[in-house]
GROMACS .gro file of C-alpha atoms in nm:
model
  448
    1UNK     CA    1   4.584   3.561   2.371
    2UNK     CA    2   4.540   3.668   2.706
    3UNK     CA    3   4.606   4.041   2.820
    4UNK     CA    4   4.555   4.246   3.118
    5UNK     CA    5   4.330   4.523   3.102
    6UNK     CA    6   4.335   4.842   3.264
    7UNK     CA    7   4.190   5.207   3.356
    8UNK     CA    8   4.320   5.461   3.072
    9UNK     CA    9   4.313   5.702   3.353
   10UNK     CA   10   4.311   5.867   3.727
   11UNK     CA   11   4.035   5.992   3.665
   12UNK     CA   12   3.851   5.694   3.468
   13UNK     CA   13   3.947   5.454   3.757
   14UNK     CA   14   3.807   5.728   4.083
   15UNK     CA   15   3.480   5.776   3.839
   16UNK     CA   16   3.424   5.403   3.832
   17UNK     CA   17   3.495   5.353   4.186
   18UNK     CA   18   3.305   5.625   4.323
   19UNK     CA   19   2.988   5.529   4.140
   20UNK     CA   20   3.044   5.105   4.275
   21UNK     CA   21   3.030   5.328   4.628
   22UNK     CA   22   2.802   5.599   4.546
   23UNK     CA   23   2.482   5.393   4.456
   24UNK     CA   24   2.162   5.369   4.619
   25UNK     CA   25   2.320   5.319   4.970
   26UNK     CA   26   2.405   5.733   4.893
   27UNK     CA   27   2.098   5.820   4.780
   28UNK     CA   28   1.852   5.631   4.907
   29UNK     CA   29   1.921   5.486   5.249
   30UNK     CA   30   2.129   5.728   5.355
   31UNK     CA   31   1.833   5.989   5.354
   32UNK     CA   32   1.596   5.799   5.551
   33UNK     CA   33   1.869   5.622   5.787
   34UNK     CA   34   1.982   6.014   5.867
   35UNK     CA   35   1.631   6.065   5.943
   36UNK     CA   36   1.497   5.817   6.190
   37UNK     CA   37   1.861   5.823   6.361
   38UNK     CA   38   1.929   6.192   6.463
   39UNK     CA   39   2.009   6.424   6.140
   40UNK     CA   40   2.322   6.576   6.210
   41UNK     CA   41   2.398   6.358   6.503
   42UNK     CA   42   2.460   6.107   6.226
   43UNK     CA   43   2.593   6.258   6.000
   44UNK     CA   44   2.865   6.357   6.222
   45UNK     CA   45   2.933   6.046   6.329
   46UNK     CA   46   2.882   5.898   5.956
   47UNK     CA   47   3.158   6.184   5.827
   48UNK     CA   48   3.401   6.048   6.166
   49UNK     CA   49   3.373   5.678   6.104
   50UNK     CA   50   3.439   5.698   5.699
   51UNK     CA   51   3.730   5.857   5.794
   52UNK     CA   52   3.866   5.643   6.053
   53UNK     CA   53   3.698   5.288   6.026
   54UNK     CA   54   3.586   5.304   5.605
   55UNK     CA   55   3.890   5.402   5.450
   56UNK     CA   56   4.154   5.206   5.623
   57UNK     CA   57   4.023   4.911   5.428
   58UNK     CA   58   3.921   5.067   5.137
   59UNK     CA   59   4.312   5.138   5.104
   60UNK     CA   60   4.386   4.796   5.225
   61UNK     CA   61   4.126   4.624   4.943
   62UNK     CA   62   4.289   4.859   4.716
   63UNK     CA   63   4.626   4.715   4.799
   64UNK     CA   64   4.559   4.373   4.777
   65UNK     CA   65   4.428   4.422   4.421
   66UNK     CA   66   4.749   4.619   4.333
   67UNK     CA   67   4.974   4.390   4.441
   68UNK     CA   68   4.858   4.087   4.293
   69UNK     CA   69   4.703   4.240   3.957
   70UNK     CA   70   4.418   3.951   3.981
   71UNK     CA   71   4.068   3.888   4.032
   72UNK     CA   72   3.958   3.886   4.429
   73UNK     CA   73   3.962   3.469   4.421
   74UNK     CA   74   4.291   3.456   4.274
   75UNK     CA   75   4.434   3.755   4.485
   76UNK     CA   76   4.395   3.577   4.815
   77UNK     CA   77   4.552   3.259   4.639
   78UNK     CA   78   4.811   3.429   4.508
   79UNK     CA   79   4.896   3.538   4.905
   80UNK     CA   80   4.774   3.279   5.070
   81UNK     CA   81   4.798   2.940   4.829
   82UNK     CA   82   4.668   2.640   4.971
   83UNK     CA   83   4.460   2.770   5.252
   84UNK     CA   84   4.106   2.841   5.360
   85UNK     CA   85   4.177   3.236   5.291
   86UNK     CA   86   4.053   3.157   4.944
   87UNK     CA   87   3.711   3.181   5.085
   88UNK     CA   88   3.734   3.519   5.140
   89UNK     CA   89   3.740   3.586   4.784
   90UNK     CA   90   3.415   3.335   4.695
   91UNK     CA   91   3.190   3.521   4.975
   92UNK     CA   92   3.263   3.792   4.795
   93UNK     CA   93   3.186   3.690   4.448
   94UNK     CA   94   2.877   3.503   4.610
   95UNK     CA   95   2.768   3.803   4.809
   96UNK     CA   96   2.784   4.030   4.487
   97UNK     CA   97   2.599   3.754   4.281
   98UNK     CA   98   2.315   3.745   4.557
   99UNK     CA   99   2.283   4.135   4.612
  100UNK     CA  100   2.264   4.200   4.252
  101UNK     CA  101   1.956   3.969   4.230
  102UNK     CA  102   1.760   4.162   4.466
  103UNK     CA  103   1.942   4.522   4.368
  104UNK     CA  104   1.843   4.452   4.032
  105UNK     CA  105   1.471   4.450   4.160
  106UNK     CA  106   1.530   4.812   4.327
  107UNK     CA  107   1.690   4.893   3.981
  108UNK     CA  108   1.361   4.812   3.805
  109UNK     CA  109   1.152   4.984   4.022
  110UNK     CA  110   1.418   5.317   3.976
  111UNK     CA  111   1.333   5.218   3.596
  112UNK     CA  112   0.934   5.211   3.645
  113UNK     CA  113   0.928   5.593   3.848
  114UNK     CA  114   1.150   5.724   3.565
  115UNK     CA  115   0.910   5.608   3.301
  116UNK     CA  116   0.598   5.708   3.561
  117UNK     CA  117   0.723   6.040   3.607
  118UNK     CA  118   0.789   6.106   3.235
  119UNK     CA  119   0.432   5.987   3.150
  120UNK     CA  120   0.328   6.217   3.410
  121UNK     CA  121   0.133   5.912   3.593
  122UNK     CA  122   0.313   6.055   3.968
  123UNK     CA  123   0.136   6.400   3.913
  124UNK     CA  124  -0.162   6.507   4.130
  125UNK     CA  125  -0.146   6.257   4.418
  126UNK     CA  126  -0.101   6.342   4.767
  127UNK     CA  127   0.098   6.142   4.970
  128UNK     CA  128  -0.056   5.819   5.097
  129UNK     CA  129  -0.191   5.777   4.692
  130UNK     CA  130   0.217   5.792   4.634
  131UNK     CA  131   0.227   5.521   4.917
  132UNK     CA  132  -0.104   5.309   4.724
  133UNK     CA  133   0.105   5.361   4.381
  134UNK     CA  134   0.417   5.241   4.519
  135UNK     CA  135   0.210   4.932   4.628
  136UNK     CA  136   0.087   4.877   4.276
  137UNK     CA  137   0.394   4.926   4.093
  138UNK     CA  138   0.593   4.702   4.290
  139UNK     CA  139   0.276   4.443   4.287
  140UNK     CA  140   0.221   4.424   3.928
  141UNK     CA  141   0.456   4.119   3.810
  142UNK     CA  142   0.483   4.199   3.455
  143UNK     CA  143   0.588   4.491   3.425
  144UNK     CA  144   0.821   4.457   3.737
  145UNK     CA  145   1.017   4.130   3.584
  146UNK     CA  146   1.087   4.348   3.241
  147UNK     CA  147   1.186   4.654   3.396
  148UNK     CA  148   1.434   4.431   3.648
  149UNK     CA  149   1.573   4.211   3.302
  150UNK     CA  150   1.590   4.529   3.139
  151UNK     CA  151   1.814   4.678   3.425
  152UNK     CA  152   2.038   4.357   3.397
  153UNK     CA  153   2.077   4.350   3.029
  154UNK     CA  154   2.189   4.714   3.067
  155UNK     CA  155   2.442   4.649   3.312
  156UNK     CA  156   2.510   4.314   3.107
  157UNK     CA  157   2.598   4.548   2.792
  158UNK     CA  158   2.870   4.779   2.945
  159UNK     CA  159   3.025   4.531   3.134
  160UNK     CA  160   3.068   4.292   2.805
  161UNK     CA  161   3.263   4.580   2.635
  162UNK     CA  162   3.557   4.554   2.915
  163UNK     CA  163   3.713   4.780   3.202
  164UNK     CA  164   3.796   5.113   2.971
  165UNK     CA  165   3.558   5.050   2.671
  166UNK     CA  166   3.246   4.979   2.893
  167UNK     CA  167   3.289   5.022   3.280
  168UNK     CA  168   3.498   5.349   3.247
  169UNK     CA  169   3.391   5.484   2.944
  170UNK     CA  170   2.987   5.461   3.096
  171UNK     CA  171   3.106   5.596   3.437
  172UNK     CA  172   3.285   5.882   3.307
  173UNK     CA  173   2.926   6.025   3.154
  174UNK     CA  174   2.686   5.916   3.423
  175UNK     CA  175   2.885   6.019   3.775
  176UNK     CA  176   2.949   6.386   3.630
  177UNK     CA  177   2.569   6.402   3.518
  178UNK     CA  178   2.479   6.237   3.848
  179UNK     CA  179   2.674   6.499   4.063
  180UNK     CA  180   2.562   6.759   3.832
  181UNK     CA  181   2.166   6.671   3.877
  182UNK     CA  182   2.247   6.620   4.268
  183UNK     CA  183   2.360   6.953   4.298
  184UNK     CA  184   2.065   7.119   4.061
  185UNK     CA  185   1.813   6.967   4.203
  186UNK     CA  186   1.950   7.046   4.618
  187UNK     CA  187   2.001   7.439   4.489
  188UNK     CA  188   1.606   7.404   4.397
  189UNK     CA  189   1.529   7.257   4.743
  190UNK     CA  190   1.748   7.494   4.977
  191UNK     CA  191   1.545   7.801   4.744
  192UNK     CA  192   1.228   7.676   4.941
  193UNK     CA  193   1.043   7.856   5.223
  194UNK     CA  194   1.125   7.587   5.550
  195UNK     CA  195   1.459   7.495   5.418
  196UNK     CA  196   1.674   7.629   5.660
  197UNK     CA  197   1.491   7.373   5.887
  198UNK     CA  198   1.572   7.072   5.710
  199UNK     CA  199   1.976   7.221   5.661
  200UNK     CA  200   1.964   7.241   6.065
  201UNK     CA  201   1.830   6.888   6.103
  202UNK     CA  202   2.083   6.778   5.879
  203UNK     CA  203   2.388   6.970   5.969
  204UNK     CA  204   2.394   7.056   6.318
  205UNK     CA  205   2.454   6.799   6.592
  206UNK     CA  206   2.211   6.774   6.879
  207UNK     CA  207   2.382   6.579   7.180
  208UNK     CA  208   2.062   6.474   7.306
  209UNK     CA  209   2.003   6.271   7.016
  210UNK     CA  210   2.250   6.075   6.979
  211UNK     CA  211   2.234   5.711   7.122
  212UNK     CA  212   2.418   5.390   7.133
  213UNK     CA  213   2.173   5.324   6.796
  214UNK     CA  214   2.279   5.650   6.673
  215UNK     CA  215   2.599   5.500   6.689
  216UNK     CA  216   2.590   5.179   6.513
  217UNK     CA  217   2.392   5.241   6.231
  218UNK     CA  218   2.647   5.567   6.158
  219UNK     CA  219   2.935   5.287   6.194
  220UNK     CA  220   2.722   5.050   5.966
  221UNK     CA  221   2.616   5.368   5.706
  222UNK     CA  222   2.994   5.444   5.662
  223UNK     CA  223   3.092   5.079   5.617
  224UNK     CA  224   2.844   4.970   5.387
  225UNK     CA  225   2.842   5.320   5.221
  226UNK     CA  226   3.191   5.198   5.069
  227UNK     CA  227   3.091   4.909   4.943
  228UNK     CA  228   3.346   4.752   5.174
  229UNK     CA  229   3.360   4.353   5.247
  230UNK     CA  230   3.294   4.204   4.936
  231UNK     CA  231   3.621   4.222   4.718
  232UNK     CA  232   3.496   4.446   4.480
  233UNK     CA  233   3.753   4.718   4.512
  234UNK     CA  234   4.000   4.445   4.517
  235UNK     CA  235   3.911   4.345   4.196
  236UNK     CA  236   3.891   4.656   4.068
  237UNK     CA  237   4.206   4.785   4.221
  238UNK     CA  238   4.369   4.485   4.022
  239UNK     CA  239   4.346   4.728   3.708
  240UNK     CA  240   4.542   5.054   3.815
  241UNK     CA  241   4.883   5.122   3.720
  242UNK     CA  242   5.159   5.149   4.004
  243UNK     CA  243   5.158   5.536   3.909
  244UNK     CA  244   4.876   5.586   4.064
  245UNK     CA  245   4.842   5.702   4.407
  246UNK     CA  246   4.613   5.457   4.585
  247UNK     CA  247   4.584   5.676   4.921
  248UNK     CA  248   4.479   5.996   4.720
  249UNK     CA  249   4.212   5.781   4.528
  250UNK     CA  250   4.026   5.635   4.855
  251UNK     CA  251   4.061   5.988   4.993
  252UNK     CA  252   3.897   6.122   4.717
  253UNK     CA  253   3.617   5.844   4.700
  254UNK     CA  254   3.575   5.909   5.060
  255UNK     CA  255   3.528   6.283   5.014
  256UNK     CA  256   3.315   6.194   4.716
  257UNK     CA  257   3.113   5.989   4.919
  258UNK     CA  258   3.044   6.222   5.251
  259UNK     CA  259   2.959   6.487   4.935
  260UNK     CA  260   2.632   6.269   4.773
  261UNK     CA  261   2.558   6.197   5.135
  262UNK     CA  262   2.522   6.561   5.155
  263UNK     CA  263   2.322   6.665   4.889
  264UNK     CA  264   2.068   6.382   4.915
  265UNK     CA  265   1.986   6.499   5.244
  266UNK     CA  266   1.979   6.874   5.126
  267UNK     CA  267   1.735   6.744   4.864
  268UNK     CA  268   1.521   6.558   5.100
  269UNK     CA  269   1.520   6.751   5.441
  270UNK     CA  270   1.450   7.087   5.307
  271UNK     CA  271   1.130   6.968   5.131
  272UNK     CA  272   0.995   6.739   5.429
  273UNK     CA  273   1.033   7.037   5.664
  274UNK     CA  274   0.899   7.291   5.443
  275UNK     CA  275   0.550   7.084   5.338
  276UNK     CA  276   0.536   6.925   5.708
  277UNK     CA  277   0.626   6.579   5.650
  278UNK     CA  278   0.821   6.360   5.868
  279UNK     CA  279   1.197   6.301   5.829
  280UNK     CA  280   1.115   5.970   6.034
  281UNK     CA  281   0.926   5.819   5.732
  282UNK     CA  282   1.207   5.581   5.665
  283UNK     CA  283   1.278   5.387   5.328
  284UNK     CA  284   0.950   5.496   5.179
  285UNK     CA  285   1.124   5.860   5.162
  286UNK     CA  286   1.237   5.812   4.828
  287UNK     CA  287   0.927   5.640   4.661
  288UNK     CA  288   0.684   5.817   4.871
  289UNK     CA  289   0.756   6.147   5.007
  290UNK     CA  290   1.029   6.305   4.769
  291UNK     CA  291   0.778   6.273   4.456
  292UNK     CA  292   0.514   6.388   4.711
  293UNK     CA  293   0.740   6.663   4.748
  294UNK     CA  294   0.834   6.795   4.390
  295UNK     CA  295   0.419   6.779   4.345
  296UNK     CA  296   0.419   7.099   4.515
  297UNK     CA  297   0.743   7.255   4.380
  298UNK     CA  298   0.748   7.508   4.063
  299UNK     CA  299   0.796   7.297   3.791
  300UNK     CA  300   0.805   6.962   3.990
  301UNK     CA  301   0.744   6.740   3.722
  302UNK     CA  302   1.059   6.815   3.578
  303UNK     CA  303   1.284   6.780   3.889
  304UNK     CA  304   1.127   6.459   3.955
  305UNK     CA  305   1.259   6.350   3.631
  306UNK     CA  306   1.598   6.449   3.660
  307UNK     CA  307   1.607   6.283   4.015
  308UNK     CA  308   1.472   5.933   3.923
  309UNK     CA  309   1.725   5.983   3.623
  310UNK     CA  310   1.995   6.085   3.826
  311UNK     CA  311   1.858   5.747   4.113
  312UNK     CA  312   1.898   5.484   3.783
  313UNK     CA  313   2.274   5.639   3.691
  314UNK     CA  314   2.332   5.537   4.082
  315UNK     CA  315   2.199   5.227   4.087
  316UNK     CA  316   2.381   5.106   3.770
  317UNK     CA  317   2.699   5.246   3.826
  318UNK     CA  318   2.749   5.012   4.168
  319UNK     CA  319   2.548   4.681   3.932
  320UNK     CA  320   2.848   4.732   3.698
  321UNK     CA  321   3.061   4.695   3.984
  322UNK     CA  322   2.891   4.384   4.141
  323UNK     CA  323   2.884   4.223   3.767
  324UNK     CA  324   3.248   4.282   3.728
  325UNK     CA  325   3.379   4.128   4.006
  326UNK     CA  326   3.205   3.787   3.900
  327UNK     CA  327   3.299   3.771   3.556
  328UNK     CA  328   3.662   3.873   3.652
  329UNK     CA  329   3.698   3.545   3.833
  330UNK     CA  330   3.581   3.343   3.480
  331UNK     CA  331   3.811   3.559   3.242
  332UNK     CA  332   4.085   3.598   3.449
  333UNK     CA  333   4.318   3.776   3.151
  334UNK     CA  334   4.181   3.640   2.874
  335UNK     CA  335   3.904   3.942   2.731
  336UNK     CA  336   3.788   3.724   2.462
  337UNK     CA  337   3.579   3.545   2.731
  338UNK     CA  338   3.431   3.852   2.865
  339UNK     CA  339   3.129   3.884   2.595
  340UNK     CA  340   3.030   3.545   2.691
  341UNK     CA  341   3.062   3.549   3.058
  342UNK     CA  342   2.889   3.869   3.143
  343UNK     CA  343   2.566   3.731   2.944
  344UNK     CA  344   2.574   3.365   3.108
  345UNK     CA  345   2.636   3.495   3.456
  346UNK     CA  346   2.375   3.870   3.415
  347UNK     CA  347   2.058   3.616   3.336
  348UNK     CA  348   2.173   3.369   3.608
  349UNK     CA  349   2.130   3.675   3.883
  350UNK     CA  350   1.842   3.777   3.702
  351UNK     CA  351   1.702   3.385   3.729
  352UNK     CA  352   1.782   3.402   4.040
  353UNK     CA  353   1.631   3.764   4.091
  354UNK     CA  354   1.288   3.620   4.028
  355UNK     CA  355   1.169   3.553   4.363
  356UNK     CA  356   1.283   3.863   4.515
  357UNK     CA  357   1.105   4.041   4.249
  358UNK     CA  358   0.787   3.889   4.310
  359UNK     CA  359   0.791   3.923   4.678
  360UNK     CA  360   0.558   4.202   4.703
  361UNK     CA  361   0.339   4.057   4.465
  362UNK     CA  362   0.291   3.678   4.343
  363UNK     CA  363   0.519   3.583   4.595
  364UNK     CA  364   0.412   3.829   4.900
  365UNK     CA  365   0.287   3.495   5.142
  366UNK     CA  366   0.554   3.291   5.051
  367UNK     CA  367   0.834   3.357   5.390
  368UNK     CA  368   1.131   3.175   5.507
  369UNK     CA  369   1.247   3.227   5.888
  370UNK     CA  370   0.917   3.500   5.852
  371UNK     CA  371   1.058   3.716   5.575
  372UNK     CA  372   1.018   3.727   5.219
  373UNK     CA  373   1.273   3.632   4.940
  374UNK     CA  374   1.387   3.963   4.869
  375UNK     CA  375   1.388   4.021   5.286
  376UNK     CA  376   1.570   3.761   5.331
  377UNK     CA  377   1.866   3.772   5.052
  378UNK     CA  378   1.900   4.146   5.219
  379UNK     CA  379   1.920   4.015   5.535
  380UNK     CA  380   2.190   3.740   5.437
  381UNK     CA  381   2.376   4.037   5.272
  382UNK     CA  382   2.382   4.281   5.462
  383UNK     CA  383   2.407   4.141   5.820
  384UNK     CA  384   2.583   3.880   5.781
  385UNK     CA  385   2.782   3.805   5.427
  386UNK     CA  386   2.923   4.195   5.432
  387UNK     CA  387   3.065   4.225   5.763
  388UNK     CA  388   3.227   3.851   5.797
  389UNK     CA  389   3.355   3.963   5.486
  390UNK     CA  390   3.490   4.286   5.578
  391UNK     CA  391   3.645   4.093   5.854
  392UNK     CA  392   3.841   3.820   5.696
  393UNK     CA  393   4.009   4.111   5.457
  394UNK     CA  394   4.089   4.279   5.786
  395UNK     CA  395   4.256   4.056   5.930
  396UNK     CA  396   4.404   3.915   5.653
  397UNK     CA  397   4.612   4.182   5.532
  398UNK     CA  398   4.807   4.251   5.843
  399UNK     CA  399   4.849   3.865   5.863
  400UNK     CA  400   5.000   3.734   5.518
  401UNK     CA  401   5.147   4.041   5.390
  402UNK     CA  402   5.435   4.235   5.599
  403UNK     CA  403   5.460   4.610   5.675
  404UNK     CA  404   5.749   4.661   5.418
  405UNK     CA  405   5.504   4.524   5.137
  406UNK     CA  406   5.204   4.726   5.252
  407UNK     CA  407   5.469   5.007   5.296
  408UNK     CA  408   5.653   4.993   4.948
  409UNK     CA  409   5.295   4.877   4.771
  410UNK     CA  410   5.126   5.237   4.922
  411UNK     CA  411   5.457   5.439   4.819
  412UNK     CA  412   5.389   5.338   4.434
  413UNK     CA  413   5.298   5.680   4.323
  414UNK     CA  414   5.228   5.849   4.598
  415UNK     CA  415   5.461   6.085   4.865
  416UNK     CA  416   5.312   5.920   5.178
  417UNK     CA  417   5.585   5.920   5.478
  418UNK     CA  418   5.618   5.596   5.717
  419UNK     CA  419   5.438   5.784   6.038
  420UNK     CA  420   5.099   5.830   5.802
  421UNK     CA  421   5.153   5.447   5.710
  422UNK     CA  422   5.170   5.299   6.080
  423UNK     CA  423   4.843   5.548   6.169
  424UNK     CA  424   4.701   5.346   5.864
  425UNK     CA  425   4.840   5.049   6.004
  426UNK     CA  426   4.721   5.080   6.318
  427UNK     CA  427   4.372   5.138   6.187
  428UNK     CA  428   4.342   4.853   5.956
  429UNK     CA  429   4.487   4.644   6.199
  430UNK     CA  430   4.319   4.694   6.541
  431UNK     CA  431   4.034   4.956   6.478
  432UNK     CA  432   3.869   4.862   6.178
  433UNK     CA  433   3.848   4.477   6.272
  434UNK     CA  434   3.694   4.575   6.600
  435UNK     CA  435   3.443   4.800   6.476
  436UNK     CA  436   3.317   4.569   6.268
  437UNK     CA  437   3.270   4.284   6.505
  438UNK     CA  438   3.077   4.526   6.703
  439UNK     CA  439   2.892   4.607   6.403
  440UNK     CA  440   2.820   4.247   6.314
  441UNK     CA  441   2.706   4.170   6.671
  442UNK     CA  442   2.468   4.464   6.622
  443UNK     CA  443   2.344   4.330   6.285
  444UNK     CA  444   2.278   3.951   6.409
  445UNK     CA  445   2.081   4.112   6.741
  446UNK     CA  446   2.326   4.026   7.037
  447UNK     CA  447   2.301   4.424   7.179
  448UNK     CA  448   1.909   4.414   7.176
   0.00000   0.00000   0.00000
């Protein structure tokens, strides 16, 4: 017997969605992107472009799920039957499939540090022996492979249970605890002696540093930050009741999402300025410098904890998210399938995981086009799959569905008049699309 399933709640369904968007993008690019780009020159920018470019579609994906109550490949032939536009929907179910392969890998490795730090094998070292111990963890194939399978089979396990029993039901315990540690643990950093330094260089624009770089990678930072391009919302938009506001929702994921940004750089900046480190250090920052950091704090040991805790509730929540939106396209309605699904297609990615895993290791001389496995499925991802992605979706909902759809699909339980709808409109039809070309021309190297 096939049945639909959805959230139980507002609530339930913003939890889940915020954690697919608030995963290590938030928490661990974010810091070190901020950092070699400007501080609050980028963050400005990053706060001005979620608003404006990020969610226009996020509404829009949010929308198309609505609407058609299906799975992202069925959506788009649902609106569009018989045409190419069904692609749109299988780059995103192939995109997720590929960048949970290799974000499973940065899952174990969250795994490893949390069981480091609790051993108490990250105390005592000064930084560049946190830079050799990153090396070796990463190296060391064993241990590596079990901690990434073990990060699948987690994900594997709430996803199997189903939208309220296992996606909502884990997100409503780990994005409170996540926000709660977040804030804890950026109290603890603003309470040190040069952290009024790092809150400058984080919050307070300089002019002078803000490029045409600047720029673009605050354009891509908000984009990406949403998890944008790849269906998922769609998919798990298909699962909220037409009582639910849709515009309030994105707004508060967006807000959500500018907040995390916010506290992970309160927890880094503070600390790098107080013990002299540079916020230029890039995407060691998280592996390197911030446990670097807590070595010399009052009770370290224990922050570091709660942070690499607080890192493995991000990185799961946005897996579930990336695991859903394949298996959705197997079960369509019919749950019964769901058990079975989420097993066969988790140890595919993690099959397919392999090589990325052993790339700095087994694998580490082993390059295609002059970059590694894992290099090079982040490369296809994230400069290429995302944006054509984000594209197509932009362009296609202006295209096959008309303004009195969009307009009476947004009105479902929310108050929103028709000028607010043409401003979104207007932004999902002519901005957003544009931004992202420029954006995708950036990624692919045409401006350099």
């Amino acid at each position: 017997m096939k049945q639909q399933e959805q959230w139980s709640s507002k609530l339930g369904f913003i939890y889940a969605t915020a954690g697919t968007a608030i995963g290590l993008g938030a928490i661990w690019k974010f810091p070190y992107v901020a950092g070699t780009s400007g501080g609050g020159a980028f963050f400005f920018l990053f706060i001005l472009f979620t608003a404006l470019i990020g969610l226009p579609l996020l509404i829009g994906e949010f929308l198309l799920g609505r609407h058609t109550g299906k799975d992202a490949i069925s959506t788009y032939k649902q609106l569009a039957p018989k045409t190419a536009w069904v692609s749109t929907g299988w780059i995103g179910v192939i995109t997720c499939f590929i960048v949970l392969s290799f974000y499973s890998v940065v899952g174990g490795w969250s795994l490893l540090y949390l069981f480091h730090s609790i051993t108490g094998q990250l105390s005592g070292l000064t930084v560049e022996q946190y830079g050799e111990r990153f090396g070796e963890i990463i190296a060391n194939p064993v241990p590596t492979l079990g901690a990434q399978l073990l990060f699948i089979v987690f994900t594997i396990l709430v996803v199997s249970k189903g939208v309220q029993k296992g996606i909502e039901r884990a997100s409503k315990i780990m994005m409170p605890a996540l926000f709660i540690l977040l804030i804890v643990i950026a109290i603890r950093s603003l309470t040190l002696d040069g952290a009024m330094e790092g809150v400058r260089f984080l919050l307070l624009p300089d002019v002078s540093n803000i490029s045409s770089e600047t720029v673009l990678f605050a354009l891509g930072q908000a984009f990406f930050a949403l998890s944008l391009g790849v269906s998922i919302m769609v998919t798990y938009s298909s699962y909220v009741p037409k009582t639910q506001s849709l515009s309030l929702s994105a707004a508060s994921i967006g807000i959500m999402n500018i907040f995390v940004a916010l506290l992970s750089g309160l927890i880094i900046f503070p600390g790098v300025f107080t013990f002299g480190l540079e916020p230029s250090e890039g995407p060691p920052l998280i592996f390197v410098v911030l446990p670097a950091i807590f070595e010399q704090m009052v009770f370290g040991e224990i922050f570091l904890i709660a942070f690499f805790v607080l890192f493995v509730f991000a990185a799961l929540t946005s897996a579930f998210s990336m695991l859903e939106i394949i298996v959705a396209t197997r079960v369509k309605k019919d749950i019964t399938k769901r058990p079975k699904v989420s097993w066969i297609v988790g140890l595919l990615i993690f099959i397919l995981g392999i090589p990325a895993c052993l790339s700095y290791g087994a694998l580490a001389d082993v390059q295609i086009f002059g970059r590694t496995f894992f290099d090079n499925a982040d490369y296809l991802v994230s400069n290429i799959l995302m944006p054509f992605g984000a594209l197509l979706i932009s362009i296609f909902i202006p295209l096959k569905m008309s303004k009195t759809t969009l307009f009476e699909e947004l009105k479902q339980g929310s108050s929103i008049g028709s000028k607010l709808f043409m401003v979104w409109y207007v932004l999902l039809k002519y901005v957003t699309p544009l931004a992202i070309i420029v954006v995708f021309l950036d990624a692919i190297g045409m401006f350099r």
